[in-house]
Each structure stands twice: as C-alpha cells, then as structure tokens.
Tab-separated table of C-alpha atoms in Angstrom:
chain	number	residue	atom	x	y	z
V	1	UNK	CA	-20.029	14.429	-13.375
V	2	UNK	CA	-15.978	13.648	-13.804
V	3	UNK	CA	-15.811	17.428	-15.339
V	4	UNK	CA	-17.828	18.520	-12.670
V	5	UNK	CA	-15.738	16.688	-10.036
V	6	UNK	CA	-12.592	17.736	-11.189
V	7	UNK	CA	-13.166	21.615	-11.025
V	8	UNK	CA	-14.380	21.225	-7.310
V	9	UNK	CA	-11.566	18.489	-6.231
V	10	UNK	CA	-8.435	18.194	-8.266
V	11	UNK	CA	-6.743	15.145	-8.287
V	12	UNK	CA	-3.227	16.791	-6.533
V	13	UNK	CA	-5.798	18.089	-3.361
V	14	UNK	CA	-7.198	14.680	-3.683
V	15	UNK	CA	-3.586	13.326	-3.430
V	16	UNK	CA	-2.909	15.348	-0.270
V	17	UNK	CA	-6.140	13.653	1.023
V	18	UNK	CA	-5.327	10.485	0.700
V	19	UNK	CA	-1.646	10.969	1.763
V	20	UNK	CA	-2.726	12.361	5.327
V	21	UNK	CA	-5.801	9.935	5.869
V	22	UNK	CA	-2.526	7.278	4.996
V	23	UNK	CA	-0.374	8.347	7.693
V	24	UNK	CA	-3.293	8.851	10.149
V	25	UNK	CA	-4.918	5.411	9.340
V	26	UNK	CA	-3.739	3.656	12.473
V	27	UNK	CA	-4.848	6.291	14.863
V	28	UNK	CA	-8.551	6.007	13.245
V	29	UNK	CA	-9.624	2.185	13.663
V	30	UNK	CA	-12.417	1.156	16.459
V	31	UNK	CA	-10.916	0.190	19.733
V	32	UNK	CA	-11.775	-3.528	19.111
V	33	UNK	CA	-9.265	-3.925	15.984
V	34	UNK	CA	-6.362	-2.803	18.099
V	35	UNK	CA	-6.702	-6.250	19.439
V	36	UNK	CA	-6.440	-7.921	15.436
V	37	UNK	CA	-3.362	-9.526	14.438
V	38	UNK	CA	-3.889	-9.092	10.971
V	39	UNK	CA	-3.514	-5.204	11.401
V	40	UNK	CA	-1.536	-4.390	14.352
V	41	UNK	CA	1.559	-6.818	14.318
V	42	UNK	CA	5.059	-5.839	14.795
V	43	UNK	CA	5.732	-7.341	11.294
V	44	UNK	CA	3.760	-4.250	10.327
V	45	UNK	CA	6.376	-1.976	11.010
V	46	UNK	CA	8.241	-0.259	8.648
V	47	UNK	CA	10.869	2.333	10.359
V	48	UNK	CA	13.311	3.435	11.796
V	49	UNK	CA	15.609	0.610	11.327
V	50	UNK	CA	15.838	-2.844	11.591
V	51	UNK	CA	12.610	-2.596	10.633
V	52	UNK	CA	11.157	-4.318	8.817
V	53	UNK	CA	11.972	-7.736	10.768
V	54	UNK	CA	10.590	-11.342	9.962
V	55	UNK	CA	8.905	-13.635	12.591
V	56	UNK	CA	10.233	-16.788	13.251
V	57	UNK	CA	8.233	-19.526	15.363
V	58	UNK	CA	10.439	-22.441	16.882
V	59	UNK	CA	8.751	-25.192	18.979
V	60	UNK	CA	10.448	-25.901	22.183
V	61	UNK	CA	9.973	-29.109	23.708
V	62	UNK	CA	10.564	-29.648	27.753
V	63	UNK	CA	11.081	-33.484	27.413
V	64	UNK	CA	12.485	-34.768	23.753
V	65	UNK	CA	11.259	-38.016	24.977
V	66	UNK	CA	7.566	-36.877	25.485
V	67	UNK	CA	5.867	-34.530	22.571
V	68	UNK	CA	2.953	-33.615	24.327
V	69	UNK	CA	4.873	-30.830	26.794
V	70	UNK	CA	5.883	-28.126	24.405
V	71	UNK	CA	5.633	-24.400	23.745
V	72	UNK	CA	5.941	-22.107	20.629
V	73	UNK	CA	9.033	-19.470	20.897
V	74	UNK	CA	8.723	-16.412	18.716
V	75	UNK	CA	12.093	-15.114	17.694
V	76	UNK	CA	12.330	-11.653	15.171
V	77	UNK	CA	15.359	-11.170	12.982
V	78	UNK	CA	15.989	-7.830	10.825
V	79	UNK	CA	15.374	-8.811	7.223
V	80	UNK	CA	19.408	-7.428	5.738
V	81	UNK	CA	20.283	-7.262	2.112
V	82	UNK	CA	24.154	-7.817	0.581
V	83	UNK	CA	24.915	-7.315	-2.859
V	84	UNK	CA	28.302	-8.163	-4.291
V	85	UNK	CA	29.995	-9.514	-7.486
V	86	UNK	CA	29.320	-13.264	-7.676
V	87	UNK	CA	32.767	-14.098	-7.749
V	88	UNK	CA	33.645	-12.747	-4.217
V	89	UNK	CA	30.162	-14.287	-2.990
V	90	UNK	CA	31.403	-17.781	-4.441
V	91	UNK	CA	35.084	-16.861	-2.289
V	92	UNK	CA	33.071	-15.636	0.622
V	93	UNK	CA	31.122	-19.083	1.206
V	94	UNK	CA	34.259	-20.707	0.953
V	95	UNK	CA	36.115	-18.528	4.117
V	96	UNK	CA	34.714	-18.815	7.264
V	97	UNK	CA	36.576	-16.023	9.460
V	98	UNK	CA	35.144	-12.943	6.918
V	99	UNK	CA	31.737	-14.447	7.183
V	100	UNK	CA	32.225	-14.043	11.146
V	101	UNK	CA	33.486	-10.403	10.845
V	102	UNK	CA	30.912	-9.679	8.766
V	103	UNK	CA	27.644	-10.921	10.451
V	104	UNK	CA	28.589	-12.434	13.499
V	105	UNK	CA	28.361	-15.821	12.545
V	106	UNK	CA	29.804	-18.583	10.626
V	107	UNK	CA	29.254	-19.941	6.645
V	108	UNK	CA	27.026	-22.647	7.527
V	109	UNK	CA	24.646	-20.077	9.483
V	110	UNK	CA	24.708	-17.469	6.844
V	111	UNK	CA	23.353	-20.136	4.747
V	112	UNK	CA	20.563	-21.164	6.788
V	113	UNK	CA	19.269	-17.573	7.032
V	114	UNK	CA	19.576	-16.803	3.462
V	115	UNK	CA	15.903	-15.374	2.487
V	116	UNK	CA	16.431	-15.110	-1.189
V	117	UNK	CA	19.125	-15.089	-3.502
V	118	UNK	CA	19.728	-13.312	-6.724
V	119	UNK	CA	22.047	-14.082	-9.284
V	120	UNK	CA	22.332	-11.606	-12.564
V	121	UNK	CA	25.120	-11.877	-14.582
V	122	UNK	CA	28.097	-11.159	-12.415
V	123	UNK	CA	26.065	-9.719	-9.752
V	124	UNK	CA	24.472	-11.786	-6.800
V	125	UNK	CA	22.339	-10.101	-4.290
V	126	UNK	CA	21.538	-12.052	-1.016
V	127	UNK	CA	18.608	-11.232	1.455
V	128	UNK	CA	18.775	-12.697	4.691
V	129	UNK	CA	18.100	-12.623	8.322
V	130	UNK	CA	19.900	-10.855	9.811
V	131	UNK	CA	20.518	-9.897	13.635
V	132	UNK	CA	17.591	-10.550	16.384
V	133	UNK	CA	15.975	-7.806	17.620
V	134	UNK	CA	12.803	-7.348	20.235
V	135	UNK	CA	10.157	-5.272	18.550
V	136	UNK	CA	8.000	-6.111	21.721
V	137	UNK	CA	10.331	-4.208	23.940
V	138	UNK	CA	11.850	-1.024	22.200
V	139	UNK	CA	10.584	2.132	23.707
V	140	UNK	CA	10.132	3.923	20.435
V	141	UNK	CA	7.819	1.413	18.701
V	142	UNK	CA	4.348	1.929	20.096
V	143	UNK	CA	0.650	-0.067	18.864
V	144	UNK	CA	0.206	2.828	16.176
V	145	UNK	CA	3.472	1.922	14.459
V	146	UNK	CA	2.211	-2.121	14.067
V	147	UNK	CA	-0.151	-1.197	11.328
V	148	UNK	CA	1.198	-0.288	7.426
V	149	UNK	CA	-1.959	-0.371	5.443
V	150	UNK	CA	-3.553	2.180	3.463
V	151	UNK	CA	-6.833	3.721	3.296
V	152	UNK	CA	-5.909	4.599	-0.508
V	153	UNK	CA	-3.144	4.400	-2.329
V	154	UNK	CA	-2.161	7.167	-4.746
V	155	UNK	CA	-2.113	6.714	-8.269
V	156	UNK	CA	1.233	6.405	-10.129
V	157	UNK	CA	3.063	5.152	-6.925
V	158	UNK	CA	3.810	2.006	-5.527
V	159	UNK	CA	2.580	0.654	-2.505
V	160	UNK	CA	5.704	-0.431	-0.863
V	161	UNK	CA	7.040	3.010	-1.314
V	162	UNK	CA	3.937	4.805	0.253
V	163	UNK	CA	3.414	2.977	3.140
V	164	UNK	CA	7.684	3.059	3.821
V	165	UNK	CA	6.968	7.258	3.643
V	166	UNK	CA	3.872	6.739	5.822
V	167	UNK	CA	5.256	4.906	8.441
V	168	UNK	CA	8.257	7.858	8.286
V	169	UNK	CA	5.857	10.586	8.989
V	170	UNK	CA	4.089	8.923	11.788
V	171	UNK	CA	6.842	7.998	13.435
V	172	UNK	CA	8.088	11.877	13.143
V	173	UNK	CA	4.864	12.752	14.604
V	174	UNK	CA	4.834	10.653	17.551
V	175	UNK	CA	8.618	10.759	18.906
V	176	UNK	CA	10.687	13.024	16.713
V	177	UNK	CA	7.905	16.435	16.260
V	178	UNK	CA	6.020	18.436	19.073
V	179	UNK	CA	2.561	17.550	20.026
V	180	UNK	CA	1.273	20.366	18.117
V	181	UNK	CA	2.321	18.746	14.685
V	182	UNK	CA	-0.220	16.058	15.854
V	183	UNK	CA	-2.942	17.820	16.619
V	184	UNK	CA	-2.698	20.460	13.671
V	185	UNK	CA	-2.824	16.634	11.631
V	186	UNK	CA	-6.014	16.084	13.265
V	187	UNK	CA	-7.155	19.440	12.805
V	188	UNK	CA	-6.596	18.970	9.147
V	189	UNK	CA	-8.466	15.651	9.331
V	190	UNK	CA	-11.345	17.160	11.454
V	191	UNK	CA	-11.325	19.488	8.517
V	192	UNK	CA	-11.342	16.723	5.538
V	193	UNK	CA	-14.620	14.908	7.221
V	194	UNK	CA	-16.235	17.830	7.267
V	195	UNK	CA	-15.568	18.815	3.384
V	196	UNK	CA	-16.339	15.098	2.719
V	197	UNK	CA	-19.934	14.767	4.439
V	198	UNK	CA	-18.446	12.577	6.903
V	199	UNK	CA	-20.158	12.510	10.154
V	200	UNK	CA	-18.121	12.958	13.304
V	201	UNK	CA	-17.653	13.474	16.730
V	202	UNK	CA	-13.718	13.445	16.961
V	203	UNK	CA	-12.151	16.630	19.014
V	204	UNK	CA	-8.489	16.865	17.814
V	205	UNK	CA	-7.318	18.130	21.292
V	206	UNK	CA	-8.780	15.235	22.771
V	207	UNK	CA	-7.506	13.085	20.009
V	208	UNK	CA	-3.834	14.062	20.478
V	209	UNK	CA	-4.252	13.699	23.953
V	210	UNK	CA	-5.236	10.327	23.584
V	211	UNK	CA	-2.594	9.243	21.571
V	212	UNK	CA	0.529	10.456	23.532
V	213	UNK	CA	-1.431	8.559	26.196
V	214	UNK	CA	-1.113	5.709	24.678
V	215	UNK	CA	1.766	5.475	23.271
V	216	UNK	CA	3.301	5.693	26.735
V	217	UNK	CA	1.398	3.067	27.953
V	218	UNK	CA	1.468	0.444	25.107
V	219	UNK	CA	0.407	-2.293	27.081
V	220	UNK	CA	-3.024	-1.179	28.085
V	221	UNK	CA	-6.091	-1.591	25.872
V	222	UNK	CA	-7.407	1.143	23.558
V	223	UNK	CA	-10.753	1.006	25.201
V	224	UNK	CA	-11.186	4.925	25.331
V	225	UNK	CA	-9.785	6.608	22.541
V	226	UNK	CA	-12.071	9.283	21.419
V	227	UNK	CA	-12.023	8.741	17.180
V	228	UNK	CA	-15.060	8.200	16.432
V	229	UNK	CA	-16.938	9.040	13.080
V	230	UNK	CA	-18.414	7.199	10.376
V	231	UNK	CA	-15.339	5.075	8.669
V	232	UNK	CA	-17.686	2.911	6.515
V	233	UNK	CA	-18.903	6.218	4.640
V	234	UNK	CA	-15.389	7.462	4.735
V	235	UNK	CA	-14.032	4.672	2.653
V	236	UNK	CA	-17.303	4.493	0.257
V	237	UNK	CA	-17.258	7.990	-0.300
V	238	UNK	CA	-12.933	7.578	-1.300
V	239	UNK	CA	-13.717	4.178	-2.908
V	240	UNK	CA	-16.319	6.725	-5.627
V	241	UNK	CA	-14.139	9.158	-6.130
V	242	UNK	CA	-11.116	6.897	-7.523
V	243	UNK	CA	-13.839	5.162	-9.605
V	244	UNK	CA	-15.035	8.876	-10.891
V	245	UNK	CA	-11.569	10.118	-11.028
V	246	UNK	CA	-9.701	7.224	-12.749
V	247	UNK	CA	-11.973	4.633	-13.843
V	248	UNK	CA	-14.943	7.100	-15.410
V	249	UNK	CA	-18.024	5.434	-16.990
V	250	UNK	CA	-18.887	7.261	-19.655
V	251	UNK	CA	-21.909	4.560	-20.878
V	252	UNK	CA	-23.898	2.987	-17.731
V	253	UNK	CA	-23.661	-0.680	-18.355
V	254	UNK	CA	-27.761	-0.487	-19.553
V	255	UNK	CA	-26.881	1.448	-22.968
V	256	UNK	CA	-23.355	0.745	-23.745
V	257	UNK	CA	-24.522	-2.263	-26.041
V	258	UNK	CA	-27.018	-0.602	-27.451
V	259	UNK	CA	-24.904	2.423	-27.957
V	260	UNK	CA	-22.263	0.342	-29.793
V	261	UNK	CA	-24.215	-1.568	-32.350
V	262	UNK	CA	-25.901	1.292	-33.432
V	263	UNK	CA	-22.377	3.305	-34.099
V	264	UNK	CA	-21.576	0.248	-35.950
V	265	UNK	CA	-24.890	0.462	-37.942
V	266	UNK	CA	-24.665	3.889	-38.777
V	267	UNK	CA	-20.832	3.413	-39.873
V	268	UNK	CA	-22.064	0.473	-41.976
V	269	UNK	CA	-24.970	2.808	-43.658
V	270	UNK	CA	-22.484	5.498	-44.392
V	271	UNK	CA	-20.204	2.641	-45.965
V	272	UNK	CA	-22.883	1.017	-48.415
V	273	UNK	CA	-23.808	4.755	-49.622
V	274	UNK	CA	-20.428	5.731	-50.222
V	275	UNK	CA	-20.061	2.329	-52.155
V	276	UNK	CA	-23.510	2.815	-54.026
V	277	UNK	CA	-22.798	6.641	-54.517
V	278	UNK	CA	-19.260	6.190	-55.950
V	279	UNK	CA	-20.518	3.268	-58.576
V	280	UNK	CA	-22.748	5.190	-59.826
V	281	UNK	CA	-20.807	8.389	-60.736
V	282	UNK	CA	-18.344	5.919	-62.503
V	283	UNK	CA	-17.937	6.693	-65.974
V	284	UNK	CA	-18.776	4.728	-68.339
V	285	UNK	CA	-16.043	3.062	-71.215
V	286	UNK	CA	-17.101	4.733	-74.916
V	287	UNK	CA	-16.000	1.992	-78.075
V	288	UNK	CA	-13.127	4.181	-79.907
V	289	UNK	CA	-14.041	5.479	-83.137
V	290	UNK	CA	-12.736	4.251	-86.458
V	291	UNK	CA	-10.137	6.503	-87.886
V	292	UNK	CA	-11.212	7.518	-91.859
V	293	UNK	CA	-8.491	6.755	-94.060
C-alpha cells in the first residue's frame, strides 16, 4: 500500500497539499468557530509587523476603597527582541537617558517589560514588550488573519516557521494580490477535494466573494459564508496519509509478535546446526608416533 501510494501521490505534491490547505485553513472553518477564542484571537496573528503582540489584562477599579466595582482592561504590546554584548546591557541598565531614546521609556520600565532574558557568554539577548498597539482597530488585520493553526504540518519543518510563511501568503492574498489570486486558490482547493474524495458544495467564485465581503466588514458575523464540505473526512483522510507516508506499518499489530519470535526461532535453529555441524567435522587429535632409533 505505501509503494502503491507513493507512485500515485508523491510526498513533494503531497507537500504542496498541505501547504495550500495551511494558508487556506482560516477561510474553511464552520461559521460557529469564528465566534471561538481559542482559534480566532488577535494573539493569533503573525504578520505584517508588530505582530505578533502579547495580551495584557489589568483590573481597573472605580473606587480603591470598594472592590466590588471593577472592570478588566485589555492592553496589547508588540513582543521586541534586543541582542547586545552583556557588557553594554550591564552599562545600559545603569543610564537612564539611552534607555529613553531607545524605547521610549525609562530603566525601571524596561525592566518591568522584560519577557525573557538570555545570557550566553558575552552575549545577552532580551525579549520584551515592547510598544502598544490596537490589533482590534487596524484596517489591514481582518477575522481570517486571527487564526495560525495548521491543518498539517510538513515534515522536516518547524511549526513556527510554517505558520510565520502561512500567515505571509494570506495576508498577500487578501490586501497585497488581486482577487483573482484568491479565487484561482480556491479553484485549486475545489480541485484537491475532488482528487481527495472529499464531498463538497463550495463554488470558488462565491467563496472569494464571500471573503472580500468580509473582510471589509469585520465586525459582522460569518453567518453566510458559503464553505461548506466535509472537514471531518478531510482531516481523516490527511491524518492516513502521514501515517502511510511516514509512519508505515509494515506488521499489523495481530502478527508482529508472532512474526518476531518465530525469526528468532528460526535464527536460533540455524545457530544450534551450525554449532552441531561444525563439531562434528572437527578433526580429531592422532597420538604421535615413536621415532625408531
């Protein structure tokens, strides 16, 4: 079946599948999940820059004196990196007017929003929060931006890397490309389902349409976007070819113990003969003659 497999799908067109159901992903869920958290939360997003950002949650309280009256303020900060030798970090906590060139703020503040730092050998590398910024309310970052997972990732690649390209592409395709290089991605994907036994009902015309729609209006629900098809069988039918490309099983779990114990036997037969056989054709010791004087 993997041989078999392999001459009808190779695993670079497999690739290629994966990689566009990737960057499509977020256009593909049910209308309900557009309303999950988990999924579509501007923490999600990836690009252009400051994404990523990091949420912070403050409680505000209208009386200090009563702690029942309060509300929760959400506050996002680009997540920044600095690297520098340690030895100008060390001089930089101890100055307070470069810190405030640099980042806006003083010492003491830099401190505070210090994510994680890395010290190796003379080398310190310091991740931090950096400016605020209001995911919420830029133009450019729509619902279908708010999501960075993957259908499946590709082999030999790591995650954090895929979904960064992902989120690239889709953001190309929704405010940098025509509305053509959308819809010939559908078409492709119209075209996947079908080689894949996937049933479906999704137009890409209508699709495309629907997603310009609503990335214009990115406060409405997704109550009528037209994607439907079967995603369960979809992700199954990925899910078994991963296990057939990568993971093979050669021995079904019923005979694999059986098949092992009687290589072992036969191994262990072929030993004892070759024992048996070889102390047989020993030779045997003759007593040396006397010599005649």
């Amino acid at each position: 079946m993997n041989a078999k497999l392999k001459q009808e799908l190779s695993g670079k067109n497999f690739n290629v599948d994966k990689t566009l159901l990737n960057v499509l992903n977020p256009f593909l869920y049910p209308y309900n999940s557009y309303k999950s958290e988990t999924l579509f939360n501007v923490t999600n997003i990836l690009y252009p820059k400051p994404y990523p950002v990091m949420e912070v949650k403050d409680t505000v309280f209208y009386d200090p004196a009563n702690k029942e009256y309060f509300s929760l303020q959400t506050t996002y900060y680009s997540i920044d990196t600095l690297k520098m030798l340690t030895s100008d970090y060390e001089k930089l906590k101890s100055a307070t007017n470069p810190v405030s060139e640099l980042f806006g703020f003083d010492e003491k503040e830099l401190q505070k929003r210090i994510i994680l730092k890395t010290t190796r050998k003379d080398s310190t590398e310091i991740i931090f929060k950096g400016s605020e910024v209001n995911p919420l309310y830029d133009d450019n970052i729509c619902i279908f931006l708010e999501n960075n997972r993957l259908i499946s990732p590709i082999n030999d690649q790591t995650v954090a890397k895929q979904q960064r390209q992902n989120a690239i592409e889709r953001y190309q395709l929704l405010y940098k490309l025509n509305k053509d290089s959308l819809l010939q991605s559908f078409k492709k994907l119209d075209t996947l389902l079908k080689k894949y036994n996937i049933e479906s009902s999704i137009n890409p015309a209508a699709l495309t349409k629907d997603v310009f729609y609503f990335r214009d209006k990115n406060q409405e629900q997704l109550n009528d976007i037209r994607n439907n098809f079967d995603r369960n069988a979809l992700v199954e039918k990925i899910n078994t070819l991963n296990r057939l490309f990568y993971q093979p099983g050669y021995f079904h779990s019923s005979i694999r113990e059986i098949f092992f114990i009687v290589l072992f036997s036969t191994w262990l037969f072929g030993f004892v003969i070759f024992v048996f056989a070889n102390f047989i054709r020993k030779p045997k010791h003759s007593e040396p003659k006397p010599i005649n004087q």
